[in-house]
PDB file of C-alpha atoms in Angstrom:
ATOM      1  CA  UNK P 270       8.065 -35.415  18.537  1.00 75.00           C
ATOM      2  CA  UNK P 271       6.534 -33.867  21.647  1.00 83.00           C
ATOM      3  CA  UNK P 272       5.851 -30.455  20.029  1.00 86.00           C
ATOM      4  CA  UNK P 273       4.536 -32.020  16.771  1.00 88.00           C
ATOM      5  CA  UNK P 274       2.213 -34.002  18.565  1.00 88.00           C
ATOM      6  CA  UNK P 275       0.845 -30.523  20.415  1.00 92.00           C
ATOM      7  CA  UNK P 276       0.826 -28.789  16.863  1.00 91.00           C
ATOM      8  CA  UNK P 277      -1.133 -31.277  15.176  1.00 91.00           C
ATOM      9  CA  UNK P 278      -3.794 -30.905  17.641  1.00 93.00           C
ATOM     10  CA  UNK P 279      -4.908 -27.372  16.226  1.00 94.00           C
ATOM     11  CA  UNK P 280      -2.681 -27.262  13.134  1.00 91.00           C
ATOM     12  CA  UNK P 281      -4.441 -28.662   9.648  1.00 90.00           C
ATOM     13  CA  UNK P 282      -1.322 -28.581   7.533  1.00 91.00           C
ATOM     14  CA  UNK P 283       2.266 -30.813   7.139  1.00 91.00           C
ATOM     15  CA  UNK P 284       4.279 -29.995  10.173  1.00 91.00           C
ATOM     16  CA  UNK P 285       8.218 -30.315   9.257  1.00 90.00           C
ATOM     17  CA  UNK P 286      10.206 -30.644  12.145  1.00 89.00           C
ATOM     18  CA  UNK P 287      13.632 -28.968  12.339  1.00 91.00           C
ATOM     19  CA  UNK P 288      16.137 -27.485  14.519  1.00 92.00           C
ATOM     20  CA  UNK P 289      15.649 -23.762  15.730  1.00 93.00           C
ATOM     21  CA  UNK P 290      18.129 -22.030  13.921  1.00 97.00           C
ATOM     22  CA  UNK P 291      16.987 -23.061  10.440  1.00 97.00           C
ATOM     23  CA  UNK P 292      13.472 -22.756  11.759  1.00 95.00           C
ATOM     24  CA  UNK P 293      13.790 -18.828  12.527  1.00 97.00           C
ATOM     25  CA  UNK P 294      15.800 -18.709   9.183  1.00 98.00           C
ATOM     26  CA  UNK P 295      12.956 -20.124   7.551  1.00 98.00           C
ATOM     27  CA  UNK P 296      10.391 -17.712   9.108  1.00 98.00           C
ATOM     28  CA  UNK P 297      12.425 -14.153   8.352  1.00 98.00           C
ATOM     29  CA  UNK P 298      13.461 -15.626   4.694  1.00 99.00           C
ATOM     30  CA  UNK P 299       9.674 -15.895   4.226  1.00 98.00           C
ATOM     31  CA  UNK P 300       8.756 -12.644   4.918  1.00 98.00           C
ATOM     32  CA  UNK P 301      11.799 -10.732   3.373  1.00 99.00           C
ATOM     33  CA  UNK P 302      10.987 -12.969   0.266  1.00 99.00           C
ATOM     34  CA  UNK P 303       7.568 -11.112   0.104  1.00 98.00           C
ATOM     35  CA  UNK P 304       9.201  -7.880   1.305  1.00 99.00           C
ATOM     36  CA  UNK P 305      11.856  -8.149  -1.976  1.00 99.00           C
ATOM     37  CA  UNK P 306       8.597  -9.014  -4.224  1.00 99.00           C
ATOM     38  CA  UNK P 307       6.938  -6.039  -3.302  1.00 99.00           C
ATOM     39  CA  UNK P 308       9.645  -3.937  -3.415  1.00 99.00           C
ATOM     40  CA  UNK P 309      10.448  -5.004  -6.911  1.00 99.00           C
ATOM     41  CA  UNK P 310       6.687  -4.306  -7.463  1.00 99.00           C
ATOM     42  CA  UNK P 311       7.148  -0.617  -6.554  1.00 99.00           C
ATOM     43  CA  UNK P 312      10.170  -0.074  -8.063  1.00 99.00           C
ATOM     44  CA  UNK P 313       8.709  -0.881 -11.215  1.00 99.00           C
ATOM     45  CA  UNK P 314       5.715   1.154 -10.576  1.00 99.00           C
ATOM     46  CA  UNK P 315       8.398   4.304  -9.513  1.00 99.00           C
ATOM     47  CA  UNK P 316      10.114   3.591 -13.084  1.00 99.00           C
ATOM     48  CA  UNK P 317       6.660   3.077 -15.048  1.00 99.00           C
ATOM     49  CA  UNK P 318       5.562   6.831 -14.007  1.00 98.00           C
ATOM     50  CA  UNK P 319       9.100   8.290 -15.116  1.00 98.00           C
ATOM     51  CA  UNK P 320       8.766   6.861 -18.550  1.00 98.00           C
ATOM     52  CA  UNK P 321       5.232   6.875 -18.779  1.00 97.00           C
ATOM     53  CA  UNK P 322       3.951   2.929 -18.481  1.00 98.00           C
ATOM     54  CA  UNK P 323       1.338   1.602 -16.964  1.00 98.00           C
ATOM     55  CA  UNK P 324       2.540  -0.198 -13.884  1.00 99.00           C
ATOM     56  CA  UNK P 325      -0.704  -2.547 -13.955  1.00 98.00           C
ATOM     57  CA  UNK P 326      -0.816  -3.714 -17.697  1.00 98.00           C
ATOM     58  CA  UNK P 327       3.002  -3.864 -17.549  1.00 99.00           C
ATOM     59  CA  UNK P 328       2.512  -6.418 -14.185  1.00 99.00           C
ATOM     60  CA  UNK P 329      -0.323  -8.085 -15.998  1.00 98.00           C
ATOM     61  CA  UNK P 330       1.376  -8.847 -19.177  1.00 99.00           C
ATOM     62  CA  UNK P 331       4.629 -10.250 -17.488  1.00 99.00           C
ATOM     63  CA  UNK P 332       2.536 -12.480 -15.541  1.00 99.00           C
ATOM     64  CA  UNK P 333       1.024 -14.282 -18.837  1.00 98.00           C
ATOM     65  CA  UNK P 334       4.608 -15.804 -18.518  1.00 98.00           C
ATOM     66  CA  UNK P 335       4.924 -19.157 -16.793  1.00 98.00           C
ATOM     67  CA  UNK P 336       6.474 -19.215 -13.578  1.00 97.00           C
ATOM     68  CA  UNK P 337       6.194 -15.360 -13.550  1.00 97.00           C
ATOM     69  CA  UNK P 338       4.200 -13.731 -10.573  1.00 98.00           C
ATOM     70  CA  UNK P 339       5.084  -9.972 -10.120  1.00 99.00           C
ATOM     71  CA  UNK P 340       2.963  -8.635  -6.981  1.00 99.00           C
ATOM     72  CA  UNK P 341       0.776  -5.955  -6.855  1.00 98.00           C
ATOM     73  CA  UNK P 342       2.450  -2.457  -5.969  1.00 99.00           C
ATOM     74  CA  UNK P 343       0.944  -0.003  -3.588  1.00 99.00           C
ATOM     75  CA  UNK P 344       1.301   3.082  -0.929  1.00 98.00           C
ATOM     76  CA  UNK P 345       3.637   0.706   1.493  1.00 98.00           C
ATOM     77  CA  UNK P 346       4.230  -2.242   3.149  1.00 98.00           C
ATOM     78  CA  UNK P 347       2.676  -2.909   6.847  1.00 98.00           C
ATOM     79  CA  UNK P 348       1.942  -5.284   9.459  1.00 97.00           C
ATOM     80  CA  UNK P 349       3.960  -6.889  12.308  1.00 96.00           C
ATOM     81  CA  UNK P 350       6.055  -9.162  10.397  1.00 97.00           C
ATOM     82  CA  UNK P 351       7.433  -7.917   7.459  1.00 97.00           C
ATOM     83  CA  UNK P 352       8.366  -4.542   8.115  1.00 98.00           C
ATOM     84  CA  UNK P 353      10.688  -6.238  10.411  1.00 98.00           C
ATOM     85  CA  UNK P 354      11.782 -10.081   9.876  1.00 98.00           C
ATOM     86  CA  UNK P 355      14.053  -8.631   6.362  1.00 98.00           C
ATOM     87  CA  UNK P 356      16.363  -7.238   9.054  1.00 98.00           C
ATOM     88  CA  UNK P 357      16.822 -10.025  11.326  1.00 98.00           C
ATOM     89  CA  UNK P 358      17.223 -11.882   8.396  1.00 98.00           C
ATOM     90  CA  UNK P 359      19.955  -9.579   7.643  1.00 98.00           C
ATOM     91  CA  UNK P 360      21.309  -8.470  10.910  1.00 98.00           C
ATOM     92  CA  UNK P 361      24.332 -11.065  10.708  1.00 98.00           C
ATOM     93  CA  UNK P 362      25.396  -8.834   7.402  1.00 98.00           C
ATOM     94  CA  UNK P 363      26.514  -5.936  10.272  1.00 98.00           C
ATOM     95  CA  UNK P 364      27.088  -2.493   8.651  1.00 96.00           C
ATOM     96  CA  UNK P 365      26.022  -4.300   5.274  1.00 97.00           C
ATOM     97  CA  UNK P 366      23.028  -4.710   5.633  1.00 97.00           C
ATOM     98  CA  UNK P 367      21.465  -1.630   4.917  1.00 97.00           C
ATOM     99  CA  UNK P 368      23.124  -1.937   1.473  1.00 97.00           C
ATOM    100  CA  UNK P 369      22.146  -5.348   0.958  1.00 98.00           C
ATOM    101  CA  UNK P 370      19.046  -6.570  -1.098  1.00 99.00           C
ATOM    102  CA  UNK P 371      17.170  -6.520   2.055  1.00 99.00           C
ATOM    103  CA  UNK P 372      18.195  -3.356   2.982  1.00 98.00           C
ATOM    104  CA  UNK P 373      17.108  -1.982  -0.675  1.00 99.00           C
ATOM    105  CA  UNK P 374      13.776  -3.706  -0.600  1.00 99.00           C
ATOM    106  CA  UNK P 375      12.852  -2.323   2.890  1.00 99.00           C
ATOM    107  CA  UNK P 376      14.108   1.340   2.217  1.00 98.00           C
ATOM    108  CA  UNK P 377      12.091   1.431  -1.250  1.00 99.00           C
ATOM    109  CA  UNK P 378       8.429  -0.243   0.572  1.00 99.00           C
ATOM    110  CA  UNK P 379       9.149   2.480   3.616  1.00 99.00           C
ATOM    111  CA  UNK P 380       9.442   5.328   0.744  1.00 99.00           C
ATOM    112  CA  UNK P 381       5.977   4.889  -0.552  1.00 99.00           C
ATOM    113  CA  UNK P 382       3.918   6.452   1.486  1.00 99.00           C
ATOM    114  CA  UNK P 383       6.190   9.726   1.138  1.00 99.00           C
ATOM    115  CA  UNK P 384       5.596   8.973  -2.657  1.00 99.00           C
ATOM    116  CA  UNK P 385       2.074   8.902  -2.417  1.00 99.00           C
ATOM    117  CA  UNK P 386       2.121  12.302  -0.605  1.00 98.00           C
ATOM    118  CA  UNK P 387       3.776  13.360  -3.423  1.00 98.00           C
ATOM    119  CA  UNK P 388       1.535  12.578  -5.747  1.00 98.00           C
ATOM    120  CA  UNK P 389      -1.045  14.539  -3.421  1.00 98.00           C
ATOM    121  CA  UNK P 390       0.913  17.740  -4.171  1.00 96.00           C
ATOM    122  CA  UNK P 391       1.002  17.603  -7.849  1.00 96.00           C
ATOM    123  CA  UNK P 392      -2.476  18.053  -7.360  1.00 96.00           C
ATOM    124  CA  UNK P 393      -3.372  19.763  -4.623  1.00 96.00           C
ATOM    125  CA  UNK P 394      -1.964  22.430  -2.658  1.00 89.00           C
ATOM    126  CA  UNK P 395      -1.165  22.317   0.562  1.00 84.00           C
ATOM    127  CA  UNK P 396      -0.333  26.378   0.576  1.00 75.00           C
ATOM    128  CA  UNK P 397      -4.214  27.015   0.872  1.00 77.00           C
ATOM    129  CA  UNK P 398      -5.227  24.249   3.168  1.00 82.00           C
ATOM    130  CA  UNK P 399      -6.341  21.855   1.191  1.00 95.00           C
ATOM    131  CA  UNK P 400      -8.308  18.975   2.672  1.00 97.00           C
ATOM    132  CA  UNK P 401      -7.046  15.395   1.763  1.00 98.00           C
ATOM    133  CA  UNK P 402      -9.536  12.395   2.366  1.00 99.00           C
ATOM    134  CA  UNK P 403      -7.782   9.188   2.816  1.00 99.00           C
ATOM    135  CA  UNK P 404      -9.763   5.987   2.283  1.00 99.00           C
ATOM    136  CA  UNK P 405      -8.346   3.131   3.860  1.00 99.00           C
ATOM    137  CA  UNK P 406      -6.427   3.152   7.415  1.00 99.00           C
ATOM    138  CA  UNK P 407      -5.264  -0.674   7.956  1.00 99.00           C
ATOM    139  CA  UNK P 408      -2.496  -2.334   6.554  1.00 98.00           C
ATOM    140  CA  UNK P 409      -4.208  -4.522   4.633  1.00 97.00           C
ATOM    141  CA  UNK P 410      -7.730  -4.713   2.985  1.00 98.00           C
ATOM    142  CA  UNK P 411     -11.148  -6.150   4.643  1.00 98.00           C
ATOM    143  CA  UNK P 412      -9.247  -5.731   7.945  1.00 98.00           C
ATOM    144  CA  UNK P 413      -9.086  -3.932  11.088  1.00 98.00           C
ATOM    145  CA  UNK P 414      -4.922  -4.492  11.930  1.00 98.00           C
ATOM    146  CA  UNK P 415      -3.529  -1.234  11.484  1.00 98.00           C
ATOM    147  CA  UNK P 416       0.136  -1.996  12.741  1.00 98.00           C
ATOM    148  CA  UNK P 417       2.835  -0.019  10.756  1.00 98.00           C
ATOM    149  CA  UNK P 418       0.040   0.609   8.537  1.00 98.00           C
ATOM    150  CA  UNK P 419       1.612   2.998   5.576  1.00 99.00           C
ATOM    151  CA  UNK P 420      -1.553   4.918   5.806  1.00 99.00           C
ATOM    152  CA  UNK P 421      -0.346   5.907   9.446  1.00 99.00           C
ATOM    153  CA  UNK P 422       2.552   7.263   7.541  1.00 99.00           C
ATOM    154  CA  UNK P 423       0.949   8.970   4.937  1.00 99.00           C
ATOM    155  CA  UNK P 424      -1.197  11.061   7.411  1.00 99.00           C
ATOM    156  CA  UNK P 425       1.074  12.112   9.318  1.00 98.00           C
ATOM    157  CA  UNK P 426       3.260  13.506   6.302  1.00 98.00           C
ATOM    158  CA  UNK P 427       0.210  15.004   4.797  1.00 98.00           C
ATOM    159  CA  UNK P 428      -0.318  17.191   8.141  1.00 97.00           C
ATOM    160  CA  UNK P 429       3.254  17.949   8.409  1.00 96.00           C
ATOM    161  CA  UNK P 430       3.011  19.646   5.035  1.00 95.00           C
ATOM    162  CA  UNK P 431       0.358  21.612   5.832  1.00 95.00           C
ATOM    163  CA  UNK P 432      -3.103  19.391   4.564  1.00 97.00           C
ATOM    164  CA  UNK P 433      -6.278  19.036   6.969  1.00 97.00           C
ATOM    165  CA  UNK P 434      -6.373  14.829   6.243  1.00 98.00           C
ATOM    166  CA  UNK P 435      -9.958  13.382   7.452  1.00 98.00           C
ATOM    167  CA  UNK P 436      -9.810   9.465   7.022  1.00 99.00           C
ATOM    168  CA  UNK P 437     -12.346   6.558   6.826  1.00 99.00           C
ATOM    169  CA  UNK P 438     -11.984   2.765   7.293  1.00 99.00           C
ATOM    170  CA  UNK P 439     -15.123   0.603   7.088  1.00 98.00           C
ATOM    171  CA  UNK P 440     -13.093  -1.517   9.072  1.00 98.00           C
ATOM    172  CA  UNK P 441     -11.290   0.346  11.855  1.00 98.00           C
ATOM    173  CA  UNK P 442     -13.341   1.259  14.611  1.00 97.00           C
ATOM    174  CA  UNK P 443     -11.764   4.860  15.113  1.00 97.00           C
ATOM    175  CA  UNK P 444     -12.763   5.945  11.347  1.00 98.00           C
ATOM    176  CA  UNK P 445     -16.279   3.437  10.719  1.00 96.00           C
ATOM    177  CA  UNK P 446     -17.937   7.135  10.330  1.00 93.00           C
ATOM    178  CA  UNK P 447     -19.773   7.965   7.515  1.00 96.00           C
ATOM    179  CA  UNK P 448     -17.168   7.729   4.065  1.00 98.00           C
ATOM    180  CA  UNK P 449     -19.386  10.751   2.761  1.00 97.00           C
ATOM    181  CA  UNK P 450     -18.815  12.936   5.888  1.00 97.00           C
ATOM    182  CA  UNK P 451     -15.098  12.222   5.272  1.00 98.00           C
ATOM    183  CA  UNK P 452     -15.538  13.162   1.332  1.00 98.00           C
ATOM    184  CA  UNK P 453     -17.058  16.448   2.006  1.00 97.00           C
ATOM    185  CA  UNK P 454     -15.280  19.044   0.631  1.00 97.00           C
ATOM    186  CA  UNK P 455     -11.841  17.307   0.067  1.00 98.00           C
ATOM    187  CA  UNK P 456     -10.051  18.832  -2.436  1.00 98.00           C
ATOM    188  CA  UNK P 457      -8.415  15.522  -3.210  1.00 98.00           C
ATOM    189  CA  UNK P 458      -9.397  11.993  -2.134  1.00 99.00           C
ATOM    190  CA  UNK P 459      -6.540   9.206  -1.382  1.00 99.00           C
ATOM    191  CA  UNK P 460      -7.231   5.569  -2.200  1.00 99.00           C
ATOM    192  CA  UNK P 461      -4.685   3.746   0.309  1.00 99.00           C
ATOM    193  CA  UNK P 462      -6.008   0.005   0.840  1.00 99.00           C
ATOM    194  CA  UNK P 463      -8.499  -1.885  -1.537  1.00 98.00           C
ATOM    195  CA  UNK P 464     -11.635  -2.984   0.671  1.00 98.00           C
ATOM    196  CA  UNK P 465     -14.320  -4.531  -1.099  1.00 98.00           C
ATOM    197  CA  UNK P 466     -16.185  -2.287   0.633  1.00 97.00           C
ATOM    198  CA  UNK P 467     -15.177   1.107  -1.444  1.00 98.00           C
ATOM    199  CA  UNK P 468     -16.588  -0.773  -4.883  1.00 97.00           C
ATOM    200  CA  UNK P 469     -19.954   0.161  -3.895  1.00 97.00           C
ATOM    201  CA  UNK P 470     -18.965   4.087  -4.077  1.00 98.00           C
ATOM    202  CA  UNK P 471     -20.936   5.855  -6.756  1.00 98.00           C
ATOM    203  CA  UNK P 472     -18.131   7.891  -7.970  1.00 98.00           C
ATOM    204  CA  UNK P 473     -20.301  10.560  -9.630  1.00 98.00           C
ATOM    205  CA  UNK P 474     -21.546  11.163  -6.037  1.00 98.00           C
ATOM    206  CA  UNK P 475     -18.185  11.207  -4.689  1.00 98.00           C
ATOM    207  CA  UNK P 476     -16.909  13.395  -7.085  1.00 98.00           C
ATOM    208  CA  UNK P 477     -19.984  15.989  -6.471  1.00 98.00           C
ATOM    209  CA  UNK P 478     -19.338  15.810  -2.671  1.00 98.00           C
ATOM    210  CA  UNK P 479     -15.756  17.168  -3.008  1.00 98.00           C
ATOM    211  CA  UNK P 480     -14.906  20.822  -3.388  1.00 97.00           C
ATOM    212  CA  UNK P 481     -12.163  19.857  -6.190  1.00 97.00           C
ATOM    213  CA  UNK P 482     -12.650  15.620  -7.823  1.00 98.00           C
ATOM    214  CA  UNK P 483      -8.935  14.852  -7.236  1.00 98.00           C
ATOM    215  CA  UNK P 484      -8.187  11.475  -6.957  1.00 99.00           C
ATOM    216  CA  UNK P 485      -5.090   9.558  -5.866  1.00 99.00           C
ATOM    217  CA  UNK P 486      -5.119   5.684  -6.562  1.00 99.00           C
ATOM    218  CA  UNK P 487      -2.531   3.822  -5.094  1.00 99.00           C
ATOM    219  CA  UNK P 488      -4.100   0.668  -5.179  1.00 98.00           C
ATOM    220  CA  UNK P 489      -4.965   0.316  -9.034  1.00 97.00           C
ATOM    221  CA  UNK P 490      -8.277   0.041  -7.500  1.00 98.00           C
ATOM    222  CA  UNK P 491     -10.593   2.373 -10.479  1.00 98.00           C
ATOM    223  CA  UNK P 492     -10.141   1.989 -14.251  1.00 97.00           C
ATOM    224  CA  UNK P 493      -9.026   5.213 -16.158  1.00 96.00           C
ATOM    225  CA  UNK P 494     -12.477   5.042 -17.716  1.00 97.00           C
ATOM    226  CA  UNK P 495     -14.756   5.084 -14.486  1.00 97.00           C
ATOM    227  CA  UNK P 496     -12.620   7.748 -12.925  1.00 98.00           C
ATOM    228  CA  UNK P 497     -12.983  10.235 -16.132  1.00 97.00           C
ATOM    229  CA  UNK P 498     -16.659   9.203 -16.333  1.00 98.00           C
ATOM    230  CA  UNK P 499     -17.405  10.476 -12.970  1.00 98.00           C
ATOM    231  CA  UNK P 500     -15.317  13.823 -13.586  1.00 98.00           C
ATOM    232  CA  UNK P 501     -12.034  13.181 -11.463  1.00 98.00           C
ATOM    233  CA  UNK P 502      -8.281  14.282 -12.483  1.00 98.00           C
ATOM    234  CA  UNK P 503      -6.666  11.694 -11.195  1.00 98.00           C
ATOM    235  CA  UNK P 504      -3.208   9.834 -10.906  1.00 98.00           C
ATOM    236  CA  UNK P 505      -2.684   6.255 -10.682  1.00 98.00           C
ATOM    237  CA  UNK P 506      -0.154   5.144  -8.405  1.00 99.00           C
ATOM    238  CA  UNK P 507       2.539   3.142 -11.248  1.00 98.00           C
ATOM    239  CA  UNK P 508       0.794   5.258 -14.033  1.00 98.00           C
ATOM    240  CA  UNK P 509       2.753   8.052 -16.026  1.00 96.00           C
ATOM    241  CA  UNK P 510       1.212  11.315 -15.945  1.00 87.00           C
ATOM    242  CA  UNK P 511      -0.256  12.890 -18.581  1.00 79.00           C
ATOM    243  CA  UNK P 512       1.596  15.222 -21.406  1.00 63.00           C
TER     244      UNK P 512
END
C-alpha cells in the first residue's frame, strides 16, 4: 500500500500491485515479447529478399487481418532494455536458452546490422575505398539515446571491411553536422533509423552530391518510385533484388 501510495503521486496510469517475482517476470516478458515480434519481423523480411517479396506490402496486407499486428522490420534492435531483459527472462532455461525462442529472436535482431552491411557490398565495394554515409546513429527515431544502437554496429563492421563510414544524426550531438557534408561523395548512402527529420531531403540533391546514388533502406523509409525518380540503385531492406 505504502509504495502505491508513492507511485500514484507521479504515476497517471492503474498501478497493480504484486509480489516481486511475478513483477520482474512481468517486466522481462514485456520486452522479450517485443524482442520475439521484431524478430519475427526480420525474419520475414530475410525470407521476403530470398524469394523476392516485398517485406512491407507483405506486413501491410497481413495486418488488414483482425487481431494481426506484424511490426515493422529494420537494421537491429537497440536500447537498454530489450537487448537484454529476453535473457533474464530466459536465464532459468541454463544451457537452453540460447536455443530457446528467446535465444532465436535475440540472435536473428543482433544479425541485422551485419545484414545490412551486406547489403552495402552488393553495391559498393569496399576493395577501392568506398565511402558509406550512414543516416541515423540512435536506436530509435526523433531521439538522441544511442545505447546498443545497431547503427554502432553497423559502423564498426563497415570499417572493419575496409569502407571510410561518415555518419549524421539530427539528433545526436556528436553527428548534428551538416547531412550534406556527410553525403558528399559517398558512394553509397545507408538509411538506419527513420527521423522525421530525413523527409525533408530532396533526393535529387542527394543523389547529385554523391560520387555513385547508392542507396540502402533499412527502414522502408522511400517508395521505389521516389528513389528511381531521383536516380538511385537502391535496395530495400525486406525487398528482393532485382533479376
Amino acid at each position: 500500500d505504502a509504495m502505491i501510495a508513492l507511485y500514484s503521486t507521479f504515476v497517471d496510469a492503474d498501478l497493480d500491485a504484486t509480489d516481486c517475482l511475478t513483477a520482474e517476470l512481468v517486466k522481462t516478458a514485456e520486452n522479450a515479447y517485443r524482442d520475439v515480434g521484431i524478430a519475427f519481423a526480420n525474419q520475414l523480411a530475410l525470407i521476403c529478399e530470398v524469394v523476392g517479396g516485398d517485406v512491407w506490402t507483405v506486413r501491410e496486407l497481413v495486418n488488414k487481418s483482425p487481431g494481426r499486428a506484424v511490426l515493422y522490420p529494420g537494421g537491429g534492435v537497440g536500447g537498454h532494455c530489450i537487448p537484454k531483459d529476453p535473457w533474464l527472462l530466459a536465464a532459468p532455461l541454463g544451457e537452453g536458452a540460447a536455443d530457446s525462442l528467446l535465444g532465436v529472436a535475440r540472435r536473428i535482431n543482433d544479425g541485422m546490422p551485419s545484414h545490412v552491411a551486406g547489403l552495402v557490398g552488393q553495391l559498393a565495394d569496399a576493395g577501392n575505398g568506398s565511402r558509406i554515409a550512414v543516416l541515423g546513429y540512435s536506436y530509435l527515431e526523433n531521439s538522441d539515446d544511442v545505447r546498443n544502437s545497431p547503427s554502432r554496429v553497423l559502423v564498426d563492421l563497415l570499417r572493419t571491411d575496409g569502407y571510410s563510414v561518415a555518419v549524421h544524426d539530427p539528433y545526436v550531438h556528436e553527428f548534428t553536422g551538416e547531412v550534406m557534408e556527410a553525403l558528399r561523395d559517398a558512394d553509397c548512402l545507408v538509411l538506419m533509423v527513420a527521423h522525421k527529420a530525413y523527409r525533408e531531403l530532396d533526393l535529387a540533391a542527394v543523389a547529385g552530391r554523391m560520387r555513385h546514388p547508392r542507396l540502402i533502406d533499412a527502414r522502408g523509409f522511400f517508395s521505389a518510385d521516389e528513389l528511381r525518380s531521383a536516380g538511385f540503385e537502391f535496395r530495400k531492406l525486406g525487398v528482393g533484388a532485382p533479376g
